[in-house]
């Protein structure tokens, strides 16, 4: 831990893993699929640019700063993984800032929410490929074959769950739904990781996504949120704190921390901003969308935890990643309020000009 007072135990490690799985399952349940469908093309373009630019930026930062040998496969994977962490977006605090300003349901607010959902899905997809490539005994073709088989299994699962929805409704067993869901998400997470080599959080998120459009979603989400947020999730965040070793922060790591923070902010603003501009948003709207996607939050921490566990993230780099997540989460709503204020002032000025002309 930061002060060296607490060390990670097996109980904390295992419980935090359950916390991660439940966090991603609840995130899947809370996903508004209908919102994505409305402006799917625009949100897809914004999210894609917001994934590709940070992925490249993060990877290149690690590559050049640590002078990675291109022939070293493991080090190249670690470089790419830094980029994968930067692809994450967590807009929970941004949403609160938009709500306070009355902009949540507006053009910019809807774009941030819609793109963030697709961003998460794409980020998890990239994470799946990278974690699968970690096993060097398996060829690249086998990796993609496994992912294709996994996608087929998930498609079958979705069809099966949709077909069985009427049965769930007839049973009217709301008390048991959450118990069944908990058991099922653990099974899916286990099968994803152990059978297909896909991150367990991918399976958890997809299952939540499949259930998000069903009538039983509300009862499951309500009951799953209580143990998740009151017990499992706090232990997960505590385990993150325990892994954070500021005592080992050398000058070199401090410089890397500043670099990765700047890259994290700039690549999201540039990537999502360019994506928004391509979709017809004006300059200020594009800037606001980019700023709204800066925050990495718990999603980046979950990805970092996964990389730490399987050796894709060096222990010495865990602290810089945590610092990046904390700072981006704090500054995102502050910058957004400032840029939104400027946007309002420009709109008011143009409105007054239009009135004076008429």
XYZ file of C-alpha atoms in Angstrom, residues 86-266:
181
model
C -5.854 4.647 -22.240
C -8.713 3.520 -24.519
C -11.005 3.208 -21.485
C -13.616 5.860 -20.724
C -15.683 6.277 -17.568
C -18.262 9.048 -17.813
C -20.064 8.641 -14.466
C -18.593 11.889 -13.040
C -18.903 13.638 -16.421
C -22.600 12.684 -16.467
C -23.087 14.341 -13.059
C -21.388 17.525 -14.327
C -23.604 17.556 -17.443
C -26.699 16.982 -15.283
C -25.785 19.978 -13.089
C -25.448 22.165 -16.208
C -28.697 20.820 -17.691
C -26.822 19.464 -20.729
C -27.216 15.719 -20.160
C -30.074 15.268 -22.647
C -28.582 17.684 -25.163
C -26.666 16.991 -28.359
C -23.249 16.877 -26.646
C -24.458 14.924 -23.596
C -26.115 12.243 -25.728
C -22.989 11.942 -27.903
C -20.739 11.493 -24.847
C -23.016 8.820 -23.356
C -23.520 6.940 -26.631
C -19.849 7.030 -27.647
C -18.742 6.001 -24.128
C -20.822 2.815 -24.300
C -19.378 1.824 -27.689
C -15.918 2.862 -26.440
C -16.243 0.391 -23.544
C -17.288 -2.439 -25.868
C -14.401 -1.730 -28.263
C -11.933 -1.399 -25.382
C -12.983 -4.782 -24.002
C -12.610 -6.274 -27.493
C -9.034 -4.958 -27.749
C -8.331 -6.213 -24.213
C -9.615 -9.649 -25.216
C -7.223 -9.836 -28.181
C -4.205 -8.616 -26.163
C -4.796 -10.957 -23.208
C -5.261 -13.866 -25.624
C -1.946 -13.049 -27.340
C -0.176 -13.262 -23.962
C -0.131 -17.056 -24.314
C 2.813 -17.360 -26.746
C 2.265 -21.118 -27.163
C -0.901 -20.341 -29.146
C -0.644 -19.040 -32.730
C -2.335 -15.808 -33.828
C -4.738 -17.847 -35.974
C -5.726 -19.929 -32.962
C -6.339 -16.741 -30.965
C -8.762 -15.373 -33.558
C -10.349 -18.815 -33.987
C -10.997 -18.901 -30.227
C -12.444 -15.387 -30.301
C -14.689 -16.350 -33.253
C -15.911 -19.428 -31.349
C -16.482 -17.276 -28.279
C -18.491 -14.772 -30.343
C -20.602 -17.661 -31.678
C -21.200 -18.928 -28.125
C -22.254 -15.435 -26.997
C -24.628 -15.150 -29.981
C -26.221 -18.504 -29.062
C -26.463 -17.381 -25.431
C -28.192 -14.144 -26.468
C -30.741 -16.012 -28.606
C -31.348 -18.517 -25.791
C -31.831 -15.789 -23.163
C -34.192 -13.854 -25.438
C -36.198 -17.018 -26.146
C -36.454 -17.850 -22.450
C -37.581 -14.358 -21.400
C -41.262 -15.360 -21.383
C -40.418 -18.259 -19.082
C -38.726 -15.888 -16.601
C -41.802 -13.632 -16.645
C -44.175 -16.554 -16.001
C -42.110 -17.824 -13.081
C -42.354 -14.417 -11.360
C -39.498 -15.383 -9.071
C -37.929 -11.945 -8.543
C -36.316 -13.071 -5.312
C -34.418 -15.825 -7.078
C -33.584 -13.906 -10.269
C -30.643 -12.106 -8.665
C -29.303 -15.381 -7.204
C -29.541 -17.097 -10.595
C -27.930 -14.071 -12.269
C -25.040 -14.052 -9.769
C -24.367 -17.768 -10.314
C -24.722 -17.428 -14.091
C -22.375 -14.442 -14.393
C -19.718 -16.312 -12.408
C -20.075 -19.349 -14.703
C -19.855 -17.174 -17.842
C -16.815 -15.331 -16.431
C -15.114 -18.644 -15.631
C -15.850 -20.177 -19.061
C -14.665 -16.985 -20.810
C -11.327 -16.978 -18.982
C -10.528 -20.673 -18.626
C -11.970 -22.168 -21.822
C -11.568 -19.360 -24.377
C -8.764 -17.290 -22.834
C -11.017 -14.229 -22.983
C -10.999 -11.796 -20.033
C -13.618 -12.764 -17.431
C -14.878 -9.167 -17.341
C -15.754 -9.447 -21.058
C -18.145 -12.313 -20.349
C -19.643 -10.449 -17.383
C -20.184 -7.258 -19.402
C -21.731 -9.091 -22.360
C -24.142 -11.008 -20.120
C -25.227 -7.721 -18.528
C -25.638 -6.234 -22.008
C -27.844 -9.166 -23.108
C -30.073 -8.801 -20.053
C -30.271 -4.988 -20.312
C -33.251 -5.101 -22.709
C -35.236 -7.706 -20.766
C -38.048 -7.096 -18.276
C -36.189 -8.876 -15.475
C -33.326 -6.366 -15.757
C -34.712 -3.968 -13.129
C -35.126 -6.577 -10.404
C -31.670 -8.047 -11.091
C -29.928 -4.651 -11.273
C -31.584 -3.453 -8.062
C -30.568 -6.493 -6.012
C -27.143 -6.996 -7.592
C -26.180 -3.361 -7.027
C -26.467 -3.676 -3.231
C -23.808 -6.390 -2.599
C -21.720 -5.034 -5.472
C -21.486 -1.432 -4.247
C -21.588 -2.130 -0.501
C -19.145 -5.042 -0.288
C -17.383 -6.335 -3.408
C -16.601 -3.034 -5.177
C -15.098 -1.307 -2.088
C -12.775 -4.292 -1.650
C -11.764 -4.005 -5.316
C -10.886 -0.313 -4.920
C -9.099 -1.090 -1.646
C -7.005 -3.718 -3.465
C -6.052 -1.042 -6.026
C -4.823 1.159 -3.174
C -2.865 -1.739 -1.680
C -1.098 -2.339 -5.012
C -0.167 1.350 -5.306
C 3.446 1.781 -4.161
C 4.399 5.460 -4.191
C 7.572 4.711 -2.226
C 9.069 3.153 -5.362
C 8.366 6.214 -7.533
C 11.723 7.202 -9.022
C 12.343 10.405 -10.998
C 12.078 8.335 -14.190
C 8.657 6.977 -13.157
C 7.443 10.445 -12.144
C 8.359 11.762 -15.606
C 6.560 8.780 -17.174
C 3.512 9.515 -14.954
C 3.351 13.102 -16.250
C 3.842 11.939 -19.849
C 1.148 9.257 -19.671
C -1.236 11.758 -18.052
C -0.712 14.317 -20.834
C -1.062 11.618 -23.503
C -4.239 10.315 -21.804
C -5.854 13.770 -21.889
C -4.705 14.876 -25.347
